[in-house]
Short mmCIF file of N, CA and C in Angstrom, two decimals:
data_model
loop_
_atom_site.label_atom_id
_atom_site.label_comp_id
_atom_site.label_asym_id
_atom_site.label_seq_id
_atom_site.Cartn_x
_atom_site.Cartn_y
_atom_site.Cartn_z
N ILE A 27 0.86 -1.17 0.00
CA ILE A 27 0.00 0.00 0.00
C ILE A 27 0.90 1.22 0.00
N LYS A 28 0.64 2.15 -0.89
CA LYS A 28 1.42 3.38 -0.97
C LYS A 28 0.51 4.58 -0.74
N PHE A 29 1.05 5.59 -0.03
CA PHE A 29 0.32 6.81 0.25
C PHE A 29 1.08 7.99 -0.34
N SER A 30 0.36 8.86 -1.04
CA SER A 30 0.99 10.03 -1.67
C SER A 30 0.20 11.28 -1.33
N THR A 31 0.92 12.41 -1.26
CA THR A 31 0.28 13.72 -1.15
C THR A 31 1.00 14.65 -2.11
N GLY A 32 0.25 15.47 -2.84
CA GLY A 32 0.85 16.40 -3.79
C GLY A 32 1.65 15.69 -4.87
N GLY A 33 1.27 14.45 -5.19
CA GLY A 33 1.95 13.70 -6.23
C GLY A 33 3.27 13.08 -5.79
N VAL A 34 3.59 13.18 -4.48
CA VAL A 34 4.85 12.63 -3.96
C VAL A 34 4.53 11.50 -2.98
N GLU A 35 5.17 10.34 -3.20
CA GLU A 35 4.96 9.21 -2.27
C GLU A 35 5.53 9.56 -0.90
N ARG A 36 4.70 9.40 0.15
CA ARG A 36 5.10 9.74 1.51
C ARG A 36 5.32 8.51 2.39
N MET A 37 4.59 7.43 2.10
CA MET A 37 4.69 6.25 2.95
C MET A 37 4.34 5.01 2.14
N GLN A 38 4.98 3.88 2.52
CA GLN A 38 4.71 2.60 1.87
C GLN A 38 4.62 1.53 2.95
N ILE A 39 3.59 0.70 2.90
CA ILE A 39 3.43 -0.42 3.83
C ILE A 39 3.56 -1.70 3.03
N THR A 40 4.57 -2.52 3.38
CA THR A 40 4.78 -3.79 2.72
C THR A 40 4.81 -4.89 3.78
N ASN A 41 5.01 -6.13 3.36
CA ASN A 41 5.11 -7.21 4.33
C ASN A 41 6.38 -7.11 5.17
N SER A 42 7.31 -6.21 4.82
CA SER A 42 8.54 -5.99 5.59
C SER A 42 8.39 -4.86 6.61
N GLY A 43 7.29 -4.10 6.53
CA GLY A 43 7.09 -3.02 7.50
C GLY A 43 6.69 -1.73 6.81
N VAL A 44 6.93 -0.60 7.50
CA VAL A 44 6.53 0.72 7.03
C VAL A 44 7.78 1.52 6.71
N THR A 45 7.79 2.19 5.54
CA THR A 45 8.89 3.07 5.18
C THR A 45 8.30 4.35 4.61
N GLY A 46 9.11 5.41 4.58
CA GLY A 46 8.65 6.62 3.92
C GLY A 46 9.09 7.89 4.62
N THR A 47 8.80 9.02 3.95
CA THR A 47 9.11 10.34 4.46
C THR A 47 8.25 10.62 5.69
N GLY A 48 8.85 11.21 6.71
CA GLY A 48 8.09 11.57 7.90
C GLY A 48 8.00 10.46 8.93
N ILE A 49 8.64 9.32 8.68
CA ILE A 49 8.69 8.26 9.68
C ILE A 49 9.83 8.63 10.62
N GLY A 50 9.51 9.14 11.78
CA GLY A 50 10.51 9.70 12.68
C GLY A 50 11.24 8.69 13.53
N ALA A 51 12.34 9.15 14.11
CA ALA A 51 13.15 8.31 14.99
C ALA A 51 12.35 7.87 16.21
N GLY A 52 12.64 6.67 16.67
CA GLY A 52 11.99 6.16 17.87
C GLY A 52 10.60 5.60 17.62
N LYS A 53 10.16 5.57 16.39
CA LYS A 53 8.83 5.05 16.07
C LYS A 53 8.87 3.54 15.95
N VAL A 54 7.82 2.88 16.44
CA VAL A 54 7.69 1.44 16.26
C VAL A 54 7.18 1.21 14.84
N LEU A 55 7.95 0.48 14.05
CA LEU A 55 7.59 0.25 12.67
C LEU A 55 6.80 -1.04 12.46
N GLN A 56 7.09 -2.04 13.27
CA GLN A 56 6.33 -3.29 13.20
C GLN A 56 6.47 -4.04 14.52
N GLN A 57 5.52 -4.91 14.76
CA GLN A 57 5.51 -5.72 15.98
C GLN A 57 5.19 -7.16 15.61
N VAL A 58 5.91 -8.10 16.25
CA VAL A 58 5.66 -9.53 16.07
C VAL A 58 5.61 -10.14 17.46
N GLN A 59 4.62 -10.98 17.71
CA GLN A 59 4.53 -11.65 19.00
C GLN A 59 4.25 -13.12 18.82
N ALA A 60 4.90 -13.93 19.65
CA ALA A 60 4.64 -15.37 19.68
C ALA A 60 4.44 -15.76 21.14
N ASN A 61 3.58 -16.73 21.38
CA ASN A 61 3.38 -17.19 22.75
C ASN A 61 3.01 -18.66 22.77
N TYR A 62 3.10 -19.24 23.95
CA TYR A 62 2.62 -20.60 24.16
C TYR A 62 2.28 -20.77 25.63
N SER A 63 1.56 -21.84 25.92
CA SER A 63 1.15 -22.02 27.31
C SER A 63 1.34 -23.44 27.82
N THR A 64 1.73 -24.38 26.96
CA THR A 64 1.81 -25.77 27.45
C THR A 64 3.09 -26.49 27.03
N ASN A 65 4.12 -25.76 26.63
CA ASN A 65 5.36 -26.42 26.22
C ASN A 65 6.12 -26.90 27.45
N THR A 66 6.74 -28.06 27.38
CA THR A 66 7.51 -28.61 28.50
C THR A 66 8.88 -29.02 28.02
N LEU A 67 9.90 -28.69 28.79
CA LEU A 67 11.28 -29.00 28.46
C LEU A 67 12.01 -29.38 29.73
N SER A 68 12.72 -30.47 29.70
CA SER A 68 13.60 -30.86 30.80
C SER A 68 15.02 -30.89 30.28
N THR A 69 15.94 -30.33 31.05
CA THR A 69 17.31 -30.29 30.58
C THR A 69 18.30 -30.37 31.74
N THR A 70 19.42 -30.97 31.47
CA THR A 70 20.55 -30.93 32.39
C THR A 70 21.76 -30.39 31.65
N THR A 71 21.52 -29.76 30.48
CA THR A 71 22.60 -29.23 29.67
C THR A 71 22.78 -27.73 29.91
N SER A 72 23.80 -27.17 29.28
CA SER A 72 24.06 -25.74 29.41
C SER A 72 22.86 -24.92 28.93
N TYR A 73 22.45 -25.15 27.70
CA TYR A 73 21.28 -24.45 27.15
C TYR A 73 20.51 -25.40 26.25
N ALA A 74 19.19 -25.32 26.33
CA ALA A 74 18.32 -26.10 25.44
C ALA A 74 17.19 -25.18 25.00
N ASN A 75 16.74 -25.34 23.75
CA ASN A 75 15.65 -24.51 23.23
C ASN A 75 14.38 -24.72 24.04
N THR A 76 13.70 -23.62 24.35
CA THR A 76 12.44 -23.70 25.08
C THR A 76 11.25 -23.84 24.14
N GLY A 77 11.43 -23.51 22.87
CA GLY A 77 10.31 -23.52 21.93
C GLY A 77 9.68 -22.15 21.77
N LEU A 78 10.07 -21.20 22.62
CA LEU A 78 9.56 -19.83 22.53
C LEU A 78 10.42 -19.08 21.52
N THR A 79 9.85 -18.77 20.34
CA THR A 79 10.62 -18.11 19.28
C THR A 79 9.71 -17.23 18.44
N ALA A 80 10.29 -16.17 17.87
CA ALA A 80 9.57 -15.28 16.95
C ALA A 80 10.56 -14.75 15.94
N SER A 81 10.07 -14.44 14.73
CA SER A 81 10.93 -13.93 13.66
C SER A 81 10.41 -12.59 13.18
N ILE A 82 11.36 -11.75 12.73
CA ILE A 82 11.02 -10.43 12.22
C ILE A 82 11.96 -10.11 11.08
N THR A 83 11.50 -9.34 10.09
CA THR A 83 12.34 -8.90 8.99
C THR A 83 12.43 -7.37 9.06
N PRO A 84 13.56 -6.84 9.51
CA PRO A 84 13.70 -5.38 9.63
C PRO A 84 13.58 -4.69 8.27
N SER A 85 12.97 -3.51 8.25
CA SER A 85 12.82 -2.76 7.00
C SER A 85 14.07 -1.96 6.64
N SER A 86 14.98 -1.78 7.62
CA SER A 86 16.25 -1.09 7.38
C SER A 86 17.33 -1.73 8.24
N SER A 87 18.54 -1.84 7.71
CA SER A 87 19.62 -2.46 8.48
C SER A 87 20.08 -1.59 9.64
N SER A 88 19.69 -0.32 9.67
CA SER A 88 20.06 0.56 10.78
C SER A 88 19.03 0.55 11.91
N ASN A 89 17.90 -0.12 11.71
CA ASN A 89 16.87 -0.16 12.74
C ASN A 89 17.25 -1.11 13.86
N LYS A 90 16.69 -0.88 15.04
CA LYS A 90 16.93 -1.70 16.22
C LYS A 90 15.72 -2.62 16.44
N ILE A 91 15.96 -3.72 17.13
CA ILE A 91 14.89 -4.63 17.51
C ILE A 91 14.83 -4.65 19.03
N LEU A 92 13.68 -4.34 19.58
CA LEU A 92 13.45 -4.41 21.01
C LEU A 92 12.79 -5.76 21.29
N VAL A 93 13.44 -6.59 22.11
CA VAL A 93 12.98 -7.94 22.41
C VAL A 93 12.44 -7.95 23.83
N LEU A 94 11.17 -8.30 24.00
CA LEU A 94 10.55 -8.38 25.32
C LEU A 94 10.14 -9.83 25.56
N VAL A 95 10.58 -10.39 26.68
CA VAL A 95 10.29 -11.79 26.98
C VAL A 95 9.67 -11.89 28.37
N SER A 96 8.64 -12.70 28.48
CA SER A 96 8.08 -13.09 29.77
C SER A 96 7.86 -14.59 29.68
N GLN A 97 8.59 -15.34 30.48
CA GLN A 97 8.55 -16.80 30.37
C GLN A 97 8.34 -17.44 31.73
N CYS A 98 7.32 -18.28 31.81
CA CYS A 98 7.04 -19.05 33.02
C CYS A 98 7.92 -20.29 33.04
N TYR A 99 8.46 -20.63 34.20
CA TYR A 99 9.29 -21.82 34.27
C TYR A 99 9.34 -22.33 35.70
N ARG A 100 9.88 -23.52 35.86
CA ARG A 100 10.05 -24.08 37.19
C ARG A 100 11.39 -24.81 37.25
N ILE A 101 11.87 -24.98 38.45
CA ILE A 101 13.07 -25.77 38.66
C ILE A 101 12.70 -26.93 39.57
N TYR A 102 13.16 -28.08 39.21
CA TYR A 102 12.93 -29.29 40.00
C TYR A 102 14.24 -29.69 40.65
N ARG A 103 14.24 -29.72 41.95
CA ARG A 103 15.42 -30.17 42.69
C ARG A 103 15.13 -31.58 43.16
N GLY A 104 15.56 -32.55 42.37
CA GLY A 104 15.26 -33.94 42.66
C GLY A 104 16.24 -34.57 43.62
N GLY A 105 16.30 -34.05 44.82
CA GLY A 105 17.20 -34.62 45.82
C GLY A 105 18.54 -33.94 45.88
N ALA A 106 18.83 -33.03 44.96
CA ALA A 106 20.09 -32.28 45.03
C ALA A 106 19.99 -31.26 46.15
N THR A 107 21.10 -30.78 46.63
CA THR A 107 21.06 -29.81 47.73
C THR A 107 20.72 -28.42 47.25
N ALA A 108 20.86 -28.13 45.96
CA ALA A 108 20.51 -26.81 45.43
C ALA A 108 20.15 -26.94 43.97
N ALA A 109 19.36 -26.00 43.49
CA ALA A 109 19.00 -25.94 42.07
C ALA A 109 19.01 -24.48 41.66
N ALA A 110 19.64 -24.17 40.55
CA ALA A 110 19.67 -22.80 40.05
C ALA A 110 19.47 -22.83 38.54
N GLY A 111 18.54 -22.01 38.06
CA GLY A 111 18.23 -22.00 36.63
C GLY A 111 18.69 -20.74 35.96
N LYS A 112 18.73 -20.79 34.63
CA LYS A 112 19.09 -19.64 33.83
C LYS A 112 18.30 -19.67 32.52
N ILE A 113 17.99 -18.49 32.01
CA ILE A 113 17.37 -18.35 30.70
C ILE A 113 18.13 -17.24 29.98
N LYS A 114 18.36 -17.43 28.70
CA LYS A 114 19.09 -16.45 27.92
C LYS A 114 18.39 -16.28 26.58
N ILE A 115 18.44 -15.06 26.01
CA ILE A 115 17.83 -14.77 24.72
C ILE A 115 18.91 -14.85 23.65
N PHE A 116 18.58 -15.53 22.54
CA PHE A 116 19.50 -15.70 21.43
C PHE A 116 18.89 -15.15 20.15
N ARG A 117 19.74 -14.62 19.26
CA ARG A 117 19.34 -14.22 17.92
C ARG A 117 19.88 -15.26 16.95
N GLU A 118 19.02 -15.73 16.02
CA GLU A 118 19.49 -16.63 14.97
C GLU A 118 19.37 -15.90 13.64
N GLN A 119 20.52 -15.79 12.96
CA GLN A 119 20.59 -15.04 11.72
C GLN A 119 21.48 -15.80 10.76
N SER A 120 20.95 -16.17 9.61
CA SER A 120 21.70 -16.95 8.60
C SER A 120 22.28 -18.22 9.19
N GLY A 121 21.52 -18.88 10.07
CA GLY A 121 21.94 -20.14 10.66
C GLY A 121 22.92 -20.03 11.82
N VAL A 122 23.26 -18.80 12.22
CA VAL A 122 24.21 -18.58 13.31
C VAL A 122 23.48 -18.01 14.52
N GLU A 123 23.69 -18.63 15.69
CA GLU A 123 23.09 -18.16 16.94
C GLU A 123 24.06 -17.27 17.70
N THR A 124 23.54 -16.16 18.22
CA THR A 124 24.33 -15.23 19.03
C THR A 124 23.51 -14.87 20.26
N ALA A 125 24.10 -14.94 21.43
CA ALA A 125 23.42 -14.52 22.66
C ALA A 125 23.28 -13.01 22.65
N VAL A 126 22.08 -12.50 22.95
CA VAL A 126 21.86 -11.06 22.97
C VAL A 126 21.48 -10.55 24.34
N SER A 127 21.20 -11.42 25.29
CA SER A 127 20.84 -10.95 26.63
C SER A 127 22.05 -11.00 27.54
N GLN A 128 22.22 -9.97 28.32
CA GLN A 128 23.29 -9.87 29.29
C GLN A 128 22.73 -9.21 30.55
N PRO A 129 23.22 -9.45 31.72
CA PRO A 129 24.15 -10.52 32.02
C PRO A 129 23.43 -11.84 32.20
N GLU A 130 24.18 -12.90 32.25
CA GLU A 130 23.61 -14.22 32.53
C GLU A 130 23.53 -14.34 34.05
N ASP A 131 22.32 -14.32 34.57
CA ASP A 131 22.11 -14.30 36.02
C ASP A 131 21.51 -15.60 36.51
N TYR A 132 21.60 -15.83 37.80
CA TYR A 132 20.77 -16.84 38.44
C TYR A 132 19.36 -16.29 38.41
N LEU A 133 18.46 -16.98 37.77
CA LEU A 133 17.09 -16.50 37.68
C LEU A 133 16.26 -17.00 38.84
N LEU A 134 16.53 -18.19 39.25
CA LEU A 134 15.78 -18.79 40.34
C LEU A 134 16.74 -19.69 41.08
N TYR A 135 16.78 -19.55 42.36
CA TYR A 135 17.73 -20.34 43.13
C TYR A 135 16.99 -20.96 44.31
N ASP A 136 17.16 -22.26 44.48
CA ASP A 136 16.50 -22.97 45.57
C ASP A 136 17.55 -23.75 46.34
N GLU A 137 17.72 -23.43 47.61
CA GLU A 137 18.69 -24.14 48.42
C GLU A 137 18.06 -24.47 49.76
N HIS A 138 17.12 -25.40 49.73
CA HIS A 138 16.41 -25.80 50.95
C HIS A 138 17.22 -26.78 51.78
N GLY A 139 18.22 -27.39 51.14
CA GLY A 139 18.98 -28.41 51.83
C GLY A 139 18.19 -29.71 51.89
N GLY A 140 18.80 -30.72 52.42
CA GLY A 140 18.13 -32.01 52.51
C GLY A 140 18.14 -32.74 51.20
N THR A 141 17.38 -33.80 51.14
CA THR A 141 17.38 -34.64 49.94
C THR A 141 16.00 -34.78 49.32
N SER A 142 15.01 -34.06 49.83
CA SER A 142 13.66 -34.20 49.28
C SER A 142 13.55 -33.45 47.95
N SER A 143 12.61 -33.90 47.11
CA SER A 143 12.37 -33.26 45.83
C SER A 143 11.47 -32.04 46.00
N VAL A 144 11.80 -30.95 45.32
CA VAL A 144 11.05 -29.70 45.45
C VAL A 144 10.90 -29.06 44.07
N TYR A 145 9.71 -28.51 43.77
CA TYR A 145 9.50 -27.68 42.59
C TYR A 145 9.44 -26.23 43.04
N VAL A 146 10.13 -25.35 42.33
CA VAL A 146 10.07 -23.92 42.59
C VAL A 146 9.69 -23.23 41.29
N TYR A 147 8.67 -22.35 41.33
CA TYR A 147 8.14 -21.71 40.14
C TYR A 147 8.51 -20.23 40.12
N ASP A 148 8.68 -19.67 38.91
CA ASP A 148 8.98 -18.25 38.77
C ASP A 148 8.64 -17.80 37.35
N ILE A 149 8.73 -16.49 37.12
CA ILE A 149 8.54 -15.92 35.79
C ILE A 149 9.78 -15.11 35.45
N PHE A 150 10.38 -15.41 34.30
CA PHE A 150 11.55 -14.69 33.80
C PHE A 150 11.06 -13.58 32.89
N THR A 151 11.48 -12.34 33.15
CA THR A 151 11.16 -11.22 32.26
C THR A 151 12.44 -10.50 31.91
N GLN A 152 12.57 -10.12 30.65
CA GLN A 152 13.74 -9.37 30.24
C GLN A 152 13.41 -8.56 29.00
N ILE A 153 14.02 -7.37 28.90
CA ILE A 153 13.90 -6.50 27.74
C ILE A 153 15.31 -6.25 27.23
N VAL A 154 15.53 -6.49 25.93
CA VAL A 154 16.85 -6.34 25.32
C VAL A 154 16.70 -5.56 24.02
N GLN A 155 17.59 -4.59 23.79
CA GLN A 155 17.64 -3.92 22.49
C GLN A 155 18.77 -4.53 21.69
N ASP A 156 18.47 -4.91 20.44
CA ASP A 156 19.46 -5.57 19.60
C ASP A 156 19.61 -4.82 18.28
N SER A 157 20.78 -4.93 17.67
CA SER A 157 21.08 -4.34 16.36
C SER A 157 21.49 -5.45 15.39
N PRO A 158 20.52 -6.08 14.71
CA PRO A 158 20.89 -7.19 13.82
C PRO A 158 21.59 -6.74 12.54
N ASN A 159 21.51 -5.45 12.18
CA ASN A 159 22.20 -4.90 11.00
C ASN A 159 21.89 -5.68 9.72
N THR A 160 20.61 -5.91 9.46
CA THR A 160 20.20 -6.67 8.28
C THR A 160 18.79 -6.29 7.88
N THR A 161 18.44 -6.63 6.65
CA THR A 161 17.05 -6.54 6.20
C THR A 161 16.53 -7.94 5.87
N SER A 162 17.25 -8.96 6.31
CA SER A 162 16.82 -10.35 6.16
C SER A 162 16.11 -10.79 7.44
N ALA A 163 15.36 -11.87 7.35
CA ALA A 163 14.63 -12.39 8.50
C ALA A 163 15.59 -12.74 9.64
N VAL A 164 15.19 -12.39 10.86
CA VAL A 164 15.96 -12.66 12.07
C VAL A 164 15.01 -13.32 13.06
N SER A 165 15.48 -14.39 13.72
CA SER A 165 14.67 -15.07 14.73
C SER A 165 15.28 -14.83 16.11
N TYR A 166 14.41 -14.67 17.10
CA TYR A 166 14.83 -14.56 18.49
C TYR A 166 14.18 -15.70 19.25
N LYS A 167 14.94 -16.29 20.20
CA LYS A 167 14.42 -17.41 20.96
C LYS A 167 15.01 -17.40 22.35
N THR A 168 14.38 -18.14 23.23
CA THR A 168 14.94 -18.32 24.57
C THR A 168 15.46 -19.74 24.71
N LYS A 169 16.52 -19.86 25.50
CA LYS A 169 17.07 -21.16 25.86
C LYS A 169 17.22 -21.18 27.37
N GLN A 170 17.06 -22.34 27.94
CA GLN A 170 17.17 -22.46 29.39
C GLN A 170 18.10 -23.59 29.77
N GLY A 171 18.63 -23.50 30.96
CA GLY A 171 19.55 -24.52 31.44
C GLY A 171 19.69 -24.44 32.94
N ILE A 172 20.69 -25.10 33.46
CA ILE A 172 20.90 -25.14 34.91
C ILE A 172 22.31 -24.68 35.25
N TYR A 173 22.49 -24.22 36.47
CA TYR A 173 23.80 -23.86 36.97
C TYR A 173 24.37 -24.96 37.85
N VAL A 174 23.51 -25.70 38.50
CA VAL A 174 23.97 -26.70 39.46
C VAL A 174 23.79 -28.07 38.83
N SER A 175 24.85 -28.85 38.75
CA SER A 175 24.77 -30.17 38.12
C SER A 175 24.11 -31.17 39.06
N GLY A 176 23.99 -32.39 38.60
CA GLY A 176 23.36 -33.42 39.41
C GLY A 176 21.94 -33.62 38.97
N SER A 177 21.03 -33.73 39.92
CA SER A 177 19.65 -34.04 39.56
C SER A 177 18.77 -32.80 39.42
N ALA A 178 19.36 -31.60 39.49
CA ALA A 178 18.57 -30.38 39.32
C ALA A 178 18.20 -30.20 37.86
N ILE A 179 16.91 -30.04 37.57
CA ILE A 179 16.43 -29.91 36.20
C ILE A 179 15.48 -28.72 36.13
N GLN A 180 15.66 -27.89 35.13
CA GLN A 180 14.76 -26.76 34.92
C GLN A 180 13.74 -27.16 33.87
N THR A 181 12.48 -26.88 34.11
CA THR A 181 11.42 -27.32 33.21
C THR A 181 10.41 -26.21 32.98
N GLN A 182 10.04 -26.00 31.71
CA GLN A 182 8.96 -25.07 31.39
C GLN A 182 7.67 -25.61 31.95
N TYR A 183 6.83 -24.78 32.56
CA TYR A 183 5.57 -25.29 33.06
C TYR A 183 4.41 -24.61 32.36
N ASN A 184 3.23 -25.06 32.65
CA ASN A 184 2.03 -24.62 31.94
C ASN A 184 1.57 -23.24 32.38
N GLY A 185 2.29 -22.24 31.97
CA GLY A 185 1.92 -20.85 32.21
C GLY A 185 2.10 -20.10 30.90
N GLU A 186 1.44 -18.98 30.76
CA GLU A 186 1.52 -18.21 29.52
C GLU A 186 2.90 -17.54 29.40
N SER A 187 3.58 -17.81 28.31
CA SER A 187 4.89 -17.21 28.03
C SER A 187 4.81 -16.52 26.68
N TYR A 188 5.57 -15.41 26.51
CA TYR A 188 5.56 -14.75 25.22
C TYR A 188 6.91 -14.11 24.93
N ILE A 189 7.14 -13.89 23.64
CA ILE A 189 8.26 -13.10 23.15
C ILE A 189 7.67 -12.09 22.18
N ASN A 190 8.00 -10.83 22.39
CA ASN A 190 7.44 -9.74 21.60
C ASN A 190 8.60 -8.98 20.95
N LEU A 191 8.57 -8.79 19.63
CA LEU A 191 9.62 -8.09 18.89
C LEU A 191 9.07 -6.80 18.32
N LEU A 192 9.79 -5.70 18.56
CA LEU A 192 9.39 -4.39 18.04
C LEU A 192 10.54 -3.83 17.21
N GLU A 193 10.28 -3.48 15.95
CA GLU A 193 11.29 -2.81 15.14
C GLU A 193 11.20 -1.32 15.40
N ILE A 194 12.32 -0.71 15.78
CA ILE A 194 12.36 0.71 16.13
C ILE A 194 13.28 1.45 15.17
N ALA A 195 12.80 2.60 14.63
CA ALA A 195 13.64 3.44 13.78
C ALA A 195 14.63 4.19 14.67
N PRO A 196 15.91 4.27 14.25
CA PRO A 196 16.92 4.95 15.09
C PRO A 196 16.72 6.46 15.10
#
């Protein structure tokens, strides 16, 4: 769709977003959101895909992508003395994954002691601004893992999780 005034094209809306004269800095050009509520993942590895992912195609290589994540998860301490989980946001571009969230923190830590099994629930939220420097499709995803080895396992639970991508003009 193209818009013109006085015989001059001012704005164009395509499947890649909005471009044109008068599109000012700091404007949200497009939004993409993905969510799920029943995905389950168990891991004892450094990072494993959670299944929460969304893709966006920037309209300009100088534009920024604002990534907003809210993810429900739980940690299962199956007899270990402590359990600590982590979630990190990754960008996948041309088959290459790059971590975009910093710092990598303990998101949930359970140290009740003893040998009994315990589930601890929490919600991970993070906002990250990224510069993919491309006009090709870019995917963002979350991966989760554990800090404490042994029987501690972090698992996605049945809560609403989402990833929201906003393309911002610089």
